[in-house]
Amino acid sequence: MTVAQGVLLCPITMGLLLQSLFLLLLLLGSCLHPATAFPKGCYPSEEEGLKTFRCSNAQLTEVPRDIPNDTNKLYLDFNQIPFLPRDAFRDLPLLLELDLSHNAIARIESGAFQGLTEHLHSLDLSSNRLVSVSKDTFSNLKAKVNLSNNPWLCDCRLQELIRAVELAADSSGGIVCDSSTQEEHVGKAFLQIIADTDFCNVYKKTTDIAMLVTMFGWFAMVISYLVYYVRQNQEDARRHLEYLKSLPSKQRRSEESSTISTVV
């Protein structure tokens, strides 16, 4: 091989070596740091020494499944999540803060927060579409809950819910009646209303009145039937007695005694 040929081959060889080295580095990097397929717009970080997972404004329509299980703070705010299924956060035992504000949550299944009872201390459900939620949904939850800016139906169920949870500071004024069992409460802060009105007591009284009306209706029907029955029998007895009077005396006496004994 001539000198000229050697000079031509050197750049080609060097290029091949560099390309091989680059591929080797990529391979080593993928082995040392395996990629995790997070949803688009979601990323892990560390804030004030706490492991954080942010999915804010990521156009999510459900709670992501591949959230690191050592997450301390989870932000799912400003998405389009419509409901929270059972065990939605079961694999996040170290979660301290959960932000679900500004979504489209209208339904929360029982057990949605199962597994978060020990450590969770902040739960934000503000600015969603919650109308009515059972108090059992937050059973044993120690977190301070923000329920403001939802289209609440103010009734006994909401009253029981409010008394079962600890509300976040300065959030109670945002729990406003979008609808109510009593029209005059619409547009008013719920906590101000229940200071003077016991929705559950009103509901119990209404139920008791309805039961009394129903019982009175049945009683009136029974009395009406008895009156009709007695009058009908009296009319039949009167007709029979008139018939007996028209008979000859001997036959009439025997028939009368039989009729009297029958009536008695």
mmCIF file of C-alpha atoms in Angstrom:
data_model
loop_
_atom_site.group_PDB
_atom_site.id
_atom_site.type_symbol
_atom_site.label_atom_id
_atom_site.label_comp_id
_atom_site.label_asym_id
_atom_site.label_seq_id
_atom_site.Cartn_x
_atom_site.Cartn_y
_atom_site.Cartn_z
ATOM 1 C CA MET A 1 0.000 0.000 0.000
ATOM 2 C CA THR A 2 1.381 3.402 -1.009
ATOM 3 C CA VAL A 3 1.734 6.402 1.292
ATOM 4 C CA ALA A 4 -1.083 8.174 -0.559
ATOM 5 C CA GLN A 5 -3.446 5.289 0.095
ATOM 6 C CA GLY A 6 -2.493 5.263 3.784
ATOM 7 C CA VAL A 7 -3.257 8.966 4.045
ATOM 8 C CA LEU A 8 -6.704 8.410 2.505
ATOM 9 C CA LEU A 9 -7.541 5.498 4.802
ATOM 10 C CA CYS A 10 -6.643 7.300 8.071
ATOM 11 C CA PRO A 11 -9.646 9.710 8.124
ATOM 12 C CA ILE A 12 -12.021 6.854 7.285
ATOM 13 C CA THR A 13 -10.604 4.677 10.061
ATOM 14 C CA MET A 14 -10.723 7.519 12.581
ATOM 15 C CA GLY A 15 -14.364 8.238 11.631
ATOM 16 C CA LEU A 16 -15.347 4.616 12.159
ATOM 17 C CA LEU A 17 -13.574 4.534 15.532
ATOM 18 C CA LEU A 18 -15.308 7.727 16.693
ATOM 19 C CA GLN A 19 -18.692 6.431 15.572
ATOM 20 C CA SER A 20 -18.139 3.146 17.426
ATOM 21 C CA LEU A 21 -17.055 5.024 20.552
ATOM 22 C CA PHE A 22 -20.194 7.221 20.407
ATOM 23 C CA LEU A 23 -22.479 4.182 20.080
ATOM 24 C CA LEU A 24 -20.679 2.516 22.999
ATOM 25 C CA LEU A 25 -21.221 5.580 25.197
ATOM 26 C CA LEU A 26 -24.928 5.650 24.315
ATOM 27 C CA LEU A 27 -25.242 1.972 25.184
ATOM 28 C CA LEU A 28 -23.483 2.469 28.534
ATOM 29 C CA GLY A 29 -25.662 5.468 29.296
ATOM 30 C CA SER A 30 -28.862 3.545 28.643
ATOM 31 C CA CYS A 31 -27.676 0.735 30.907
ATOM 32 C CA LEU A 32 -26.698 3.039 33.748
ATOM 33 C CA HIS A 33 -29.784 5.289 33.433
ATOM 34 C CA PRO A 34 -32.719 3.315 32.049
ATOM 35 C CA ALA A 35 -35.378 5.591 30.546
ATOM 36 C CA THR A 36 -38.769 5.809 32.282
ATOM 37 C CA ALA A 37 -41.768 6.421 30.049
ATOM 38 C CA PHE A 38 -43.497 9.300 31.850
ATOM 39 C CA PRO A 39 -46.592 10.837 30.257
ATOM 40 C CA LYS A 40 -45.927 13.850 28.081
ATOM 41 C CA GLY A 41 -45.646 16.975 30.194
ATOM 42 C CA CYS A 42 -44.760 15.061 33.384
ATOM 43 C CA TYR A 43 -41.368 15.082 35.038
ATOM 44 C CA PRO A 44 -39.765 14.242 38.408
ATOM 45 C CA SER A 45 -37.784 16.762 40.428
ATOM 46 C CA GLU A 46 -36.626 17.496 43.943
ATOM 47 C CA GLU A 47 -38.004 20.490 45.832
ATOM 48 C CA GLU A 48 -36.854 21.397 49.331
ATOM 49 C CA GLY A 49 -35.512 17.906 49.819
ATOM 50 C CA LEU A 50 -38.835 16.287 48.809
ATOM 51 C CA LYS A 51 -39.259 14.120 45.746
ATOM 52 C CA THR A 52 -41.790 15.817 43.503
ATOM 53 C CA PHE A 53 -43.652 14.657 40.416
ATOM 54 C CA ARG A 54 -45.242 17.396 38.304
ATOM 55 C CA CYS A 55 -47.918 16.867 35.679
ATOM 56 C CA SER A 56 -49.397 20.365 35.740
ATOM 57 C CA ASN A 57 -51.253 21.389 32.575
ATOM 58 C CA ALA A 58 -50.292 18.150 30.822
ATOM 59 C CA GLN A 59 -53.729 17.547 29.209
ATOM 60 C CA LEU A 60 -54.234 14.386 31.261
ATOM 61 C CA THR A 61 -57.614 12.644 31.229
ATOM 62 C CA GLU A 62 -56.738 10.122 33.947
ATOM 63 C CA VAL A 63 -54.349 9.681 36.848
ATOM 64 C CA PRO A 64 -50.955 8.500 35.469
ATOM 65 C CA ARG A 65 -49.921 4.977 36.386
ATOM 66 C CA ASP A 66 -46.114 5.243 36.225
ATOM 67 C CA ILE A 67 -45.618 7.694 39.077
ATOM 68 C CA PRO A 68 -42.471 6.893 41.135
ATOM 69 C CA ASN A 69 -43.622 5.216 44.339
ATOM 70 C CA ASP A 70 -41.249 7.298 46.488
ATOM 71 C CA THR A 71 -42.975 10.547 45.444
ATOM 72 C CA ASN A 72 -43.682 13.000 48.278
ATOM 73 C CA LYS A 73 -45.466 15.758 46.340
ATOM 74 C CA LEU A 74 -47.733 15.116 43.344
ATOM 75 C CA TYR A 75 -49.116 17.886 41.140
ATOM 76 C CA LEU A 76 -51.915 16.905 38.740
ATOM 77 C CA ASP A 77 -53.509 20.363 38.566
ATOM 78 C CA PHE A 78 -54.896 22.074 35.444
ATOM 79 C CA ASN A 79 -55.788 18.894 33.545
ATOM 80 C CA GLN A 80 -59.042 17.272 32.334
ATOM 81 C CA ILE A 81 -59.319 14.358 34.774
ATOM 82 C CA PRO A 82 -63.090 13.570 35.103
ATOM 83 C CA PHE A 83 -63.112 11.098 38.024
ATOM 84 C CA LEU A 84 -60.907 9.311 40.548
ATOM 85 C CA PRO A 85 -61.173 5.498 40.531
ATOM 86 C CA ARG A 86 -60.679 3.198 43.489
ATOM 87 C CA ASP A 87 -57.002 2.720 44.495
ATOM 88 C CA ALA A 88 -55.918 5.587 42.213
ATOM 89 C CA PHE A 89 -52.990 6.386 44.538
ATOM 90 C CA ARG A 90 -52.491 3.000 46.172
ATOM 91 C CA ASP A 91 -48.795 2.731 45.148
ATOM 92 C CA LEU A 92 -47.794 6.088 46.669
ATOM 93 C CA PRO A 93 -47.383 5.326 50.395
ATOM 94 C CA LEU A 94 -45.010 8.263 51.016
ATOM 95 C CA LEU A 95 -47.215 10.942 49.468
ATOM 96 C CA LEU A 96 -47.484 14.099 51.594
ATOM 97 C CA GLU A 97 -49.162 16.550 49.219
ATOM 98 C CA LEU A 98 -51.653 15.903 46.413
ATOM 99 C CA ASP A 99 -52.858 18.715 44.151
ATOM 100 C CA LEU A 100 -55.872 17.838 41.951
ATOM 101 C CA SER A 101 -57.188 21.375 41.566
ATOM 102 C CA HIS A 102 -58.546 22.811 38.290
ATOM 103 C CA ASN A 103 -59.641 19.525 36.742
ATOM 104 C CA ALA A 104 -63.067 18.200 35.697
ATOM 105 C CA ILE A 105 -63.529 15.786 38.615
ATOM 106 C CA ALA A 106 -67.243 15.128 39.102
ATOM 107 C CA ARG A 107 -67.069 11.706 40.768
ATOM 108 C CA ILE A 108 -64.785 10.102 43.337
ATOM 109 C CA GLU A 109 -65.118 6.373 43.858
ATOM 110 C CA SER A 110 -65.016 4.934 47.360
ATOM 111 C CA GLY A 111 -61.441 3.964 48.215
ATOM 112 C CA ALA A 112 -59.841 6.437 45.789
ATOM 113 C CA PHE A 113 -57.539 7.698 48.554
ATOM 114 C CA GLN A 114 -56.937 4.298 50.078
ATOM 115 C CA GLY A 115 -53.313 3.944 51.195
ATOM 116 C CA LEU A 116 -52.824 7.678 51.840
ATOM 117 C CA THR A 117 -54.260 7.808 55.353
ATOM 118 C CA GLU A 118 -50.946 7.701 57.211
ATOM 119 C CA HIS A 119 -48.793 10.418 55.605
ATOM 120 C CA LEU A 120 -50.933 12.675 53.397
ATOM 121 C CA HIS A 121 -51.398 16.092 55.000
ATOM 122 C CA SER A 122 -52.630 18.221 52.081
ATOM 123 C CA LEU A 123 -55.326 17.410 49.484
ATOM 124 C CA ASP A 124 -56.483 20.072 47.016
ATOM 125 C CA LEU A 125 -59.743 19.354 45.151
ATOM 126 C CA SER A 126 -60.678 22.964 44.493
ATOM 127 C CA SER A 127 -62.056 24.200 41.157
ATOM 128 C CA ASN A 128 -63.525 20.900 39.987
ATOM 129 C CA ARG A 129 -67.102 19.747 39.249
ATOM 130 C CA LEU A 130 -68.005 18.085 42.522
ATOM 131 C CA VAL A 131 -71.718 18.268 43.348
ATOM 132 C CA SER A 132 -72.096 15.598 46.035
ATOM 133 C CA VAL A 133 -69.558 13.299 47.715
ATOM 134 C CA SER A 134 -70.048 10.712 50.441
ATOM 135 C CA LYS A 135 -68.218 11.335 53.698
ATOM 136 C CA ASP A 136 -66.896 7.750 53.485
ATOM 137 C CA THR A 137 -64.721 8.833 50.539
ATOM 138 C CA PHE A 138 -62.418 10.589 53.019
ATOM 139 C CA SER A 139 -62.672 7.928 55.714
ATOM 140 C CA ASN A 140 -59.646 7.967 58.083
ATOM 141 C CA LEU A 141 -57.942 10.655 55.978
ATOM 142 C CA LYS A 142 -55.947 13.059 58.163
ATOM 143 C CA ALA A 143 -55.134 15.547 55.397
ATOM 144 C CA LYS A 144 -56.398 19.114 55.283
ATOM 145 C CA VAL A 145 -58.788 19.238 52.328
ATOM 146 C CA ASN A 146 -59.596 22.132 49.999
ATOM 147 C CA LEU A 147 -63.134 21.738 48.588
ATOM 148 C CA SER A 148 -63.703 25.309 47.410
ATOM 149 C CA ASN A 149 -65.025 26.428 44.004
ATOM 150 C CA ASN A 150 -67.111 23.368 43.212
ATOM 151 C CA PRO A 151 -70.823 23.387 42.176
ATOM 152 C CA TRP A 152 -72.007 21.906 45.481
ATOM 153 C CA LEU A 153 -75.534 20.720 46.230
ATOM 154 C CA CYS A 154 -76.152 21.942 49.763
ATOM 155 C CA ASP A 155 -77.948 19.202 51.658
ATOM 156 C CA CYS A 156 -77.511 16.739 54.510
ATOM 157 C CA ARG A 157 -74.855 14.791 52.582
ATOM 158 C CA LEU A 158 -72.616 17.850 52.203
ATOM 159 C CA GLN A 159 -73.147 18.725 55.850
ATOM 160 C CA GLU A 160 -71.967 15.252 56.887
ATOM 161 C CA LEU A 161 -68.950 15.553 54.568
ATOM 162 C CA ILE A 162 -67.895 18.943 55.943
ATOM 163 C CA ARG A 163 -68.091 17.627 59.508
ATOM 164 C CA ALA A 164 -66.041 14.526 58.610
ATOM 165 C CA VAL A 165 -62.995 16.300 57.089
ATOM 166 C CA GLU A 166 -60.561 18.968 58.222
ATOM 167 C CA LEU A 167 -60.800 21.895 55.832
ATOM 168 C CA ALA A 168 -57.682 23.683 54.584
ATOM 169 C CA ALA A 169 -57.109 27.134 56.020
ATOM 170 C CA ASP A 170 -59.021 29.957 54.292
ATOM 171 C CA SER A 171 -60.887 27.502 52.031
ATOM 172 C CA SER A 172 -64.212 27.265 53.864
ATOM 173 C CA GLY A 173 -65.563 30.511 52.377
ATOM 174 C CA GLY A 174 -65.220 29.030 48.891
ATOM 175 C CA ILE A 175 -67.715 26.223 49.600
ATOM 176 C CA VAL A 176 -70.793 27.884 48.111
ATOM 177 C CA CYS A 177 -74.242 26.457 47.356
ATOM 178 C CA ASP A 178 -74.666 26.121 43.591
ATOM 179 C CA SER A 179 -77.978 24.362 44.295
ATOM 180 C CA SER A 180 -79.833 23.527 47.483
ATOM 181 C CA THR A 181 -82.801 21.699 48.931
ATOM 182 C CA GLN A 182 -83.906 25.186 50.008
ATOM 183 C CA GLU A 183 -83.857 27.777 47.229
ATOM 184 C CA GLU A 184 -82.974 30.717 49.482
ATOM 185 C CA HIS A 185 -79.543 29.170 50.219
ATOM 186 C CA VAL A 186 -78.300 29.235 46.600
ATOM 187 C CA GLY A 187 -75.229 31.466 46.212
ATOM 188 C CA LYS A 188 -74.448 31.531 49.939
ATOM 189 C CA ALA A 189 -71.431 30.111 51.792
ATOM 190 C CA PHE A 190 -72.386 26.723 53.188
ATOM 191 C CA LEU A 191 -70.633 27.102 56.539
ATOM 192 C CA GLN A 192 -72.608 30.270 57.248
ATOM 193 C CA ILE A 193 -75.866 28.467 56.481
ATOM 194 C CA ILE A 194 -75.242 25.429 58.701
ATOM 195 C CA ALA A 195 -74.485 27.757 61.599
ATOM 196 C CA ASP A 196 -78.264 28.304 61.779
ATOM 197 C CA THR A 197 -79.703 25.412 59.752
ATOM 198 C CA ASP A 198 -79.363 21.687 60.349
ATOM 199 C CA PHE A 199 -79.958 20.102 56.927
ATOM 200 C CA CYS A 200 -79.963 16.584 58.344
ATOM 201 C CA ASN A 201 -82.558 17.509 60.972
ATOM 202 C CA VAL A 202 -84.748 19.156 58.340
ATOM 203 C CA TYR A 203 -84.447 16.051 56.189
ATOM 204 C CA LYS A 204 -85.428 13.837 59.135
ATOM 205 C CA LYS A 205 -88.467 16.018 59.891
ATOM 206 C CA THR A 206 -89.520 15.954 56.233
ATOM 207 C CA THR A 207 -89.184 12.175 56.183
ATOM 208 C CA ASP A 208 -91.207 11.833 59.386
ATOM 209 C CA ILE A 209 -93.976 14.055 58.006
ATOM 210 C CA ALA A 210 -94.076 12.044 54.786
ATOM 211 C CA MET A 211 -94.398 8.819 56.791
ATOM 212 C CA LEU A 212 -97.204 10.291 58.899
ATOM 213 C CA VAL A 213 -99.092 11.442 55.796
ATOM 214 C CA THR A 214 -98.701 7.984 54.251
ATOM 215 C CA MET A 215 -99.898 6.247 57.432
ATOM 216 C CA PHE A 216 -102.867 8.630 57.709
ATOM 217 C CA GLY A 217 -103.803 7.876 54.087
ATOM 218 C CA TRP A 218 -103.786 4.119 54.709
ATOM 219 C CA PHE A 219 -105.759 4.557 57.943
ATOM 220 C CA ALA A 220 -108.388 6.650 56.137
ATOM 221 C CA MET A 221 -108.683 3.960 53.438
ATOM 222 C CA VAL A 222 -109.225 1.239 56.075
ATOM 223 C CA ILE A 223 -111.865 3.294 57.910
ATOM 224 C CA SER A 224 -113.647 4.069 54.624
ATOM 225 C CA TYR A 225 -113.714 0.382 53.743
ATOM 226 C CA LEU A 226 -115.106 -0.578 57.173
ATOM 227 C CA VAL A 227 -117.833 2.080 56.947
ATOM 228 C CA TYR A 228 -118.758 0.866 53.468
ATOM 229 C CA TYR A 229 -118.816 -2.766 54.635
ATOM 230 C CA VAL A 230 -121.092 -2.023 57.649
ATOM 231 C CA ARG A 231 -123.483 0.079 55.567
ATOM 232 C CA GLN A 232 -123.658 -2.583 52.872
ATOM 233 C CA ASN A 233 -124.481 -5.291 55.443
ATOM 234 C CA GLN A 234 -127.089 -3.060 57.080
ATOM 235 C CA GLU A 235 -128.739 -2.488 53.715
ATOM 236 C CA ASP A 236 -128.789 -6.231 53.010
ATOM 237 C CA ALA A 237 -130.285 -6.932 56.467
ATOM 238 C CA ARG A 238 -132.992 -4.260 55.989
ATOM 239 C CA ARG A 239 -134.008 -5.730 52.632
ATOM 240 C CA HIS A 240 -134.175 -9.198 54.132
ATOM 241 C CA LEU A 241 -136.361 -8.028 57.012
ATOM 242 C CA GLU A 242 -138.743 -6.308 54.600
ATOM 243 C CA TYR A 243 -138.934 -9.531 52.652
ATOM 244 C CA LEU A 244 -139.765 -11.455 55.843
ATOM 245 C CA LYS A 245 -142.618 -9.074 56.701
ATOM 246 C CA SER A 246 -144.262 -9.910 53.422
ATOM 247 C CA LEU A 247 -144.319 -13.655 54.242
ATOM 248 C CA PRO A 248 -147.188 -15.547 56.107
ATOM 249 C CA SER A 249 -146.949 -15.313 59.916
ATOM 250 C CA LYS A 250 -145.603 -18.806 60.733
ATOM 251 C CA GLN A 251 -142.986 -18.816 58.034
ATOM 252 C CA ARG A 252 -142.162 -15.199 58.885
ATOM 253 C CA ARG A 253 -141.522 -16.002 62.563
ATOM 254 C CA SER A 254 -139.194 -18.877 61.738
ATOM 255 C CA GLU A 255 -137.376 -16.778 59.136
ATOM 256 C CA GLU A 256 -137.129 -13.810 61.545
ATOM 257 C CA SER A 257 -135.616 -15.962 64.288
ATOM 258 C CA SER A 258 -133.156 -17.352 61.748
ATOM 259 C CA THR A 259 -132.303 -13.843 60.470
ATOM 260 C CA ILE A 260 -131.887 -12.445 64.006
ATOM 261 C CA SER A 261 -129.586 -15.295 64.993
ATOM 262 C CA THR A 262 -127.612 -14.788 61.795
ATOM 263 C CA VAL A 263 -127.279 -11.030 62.397
ATOM 264 C CA VAL A 264 -126.243 -11.643 66.026
#
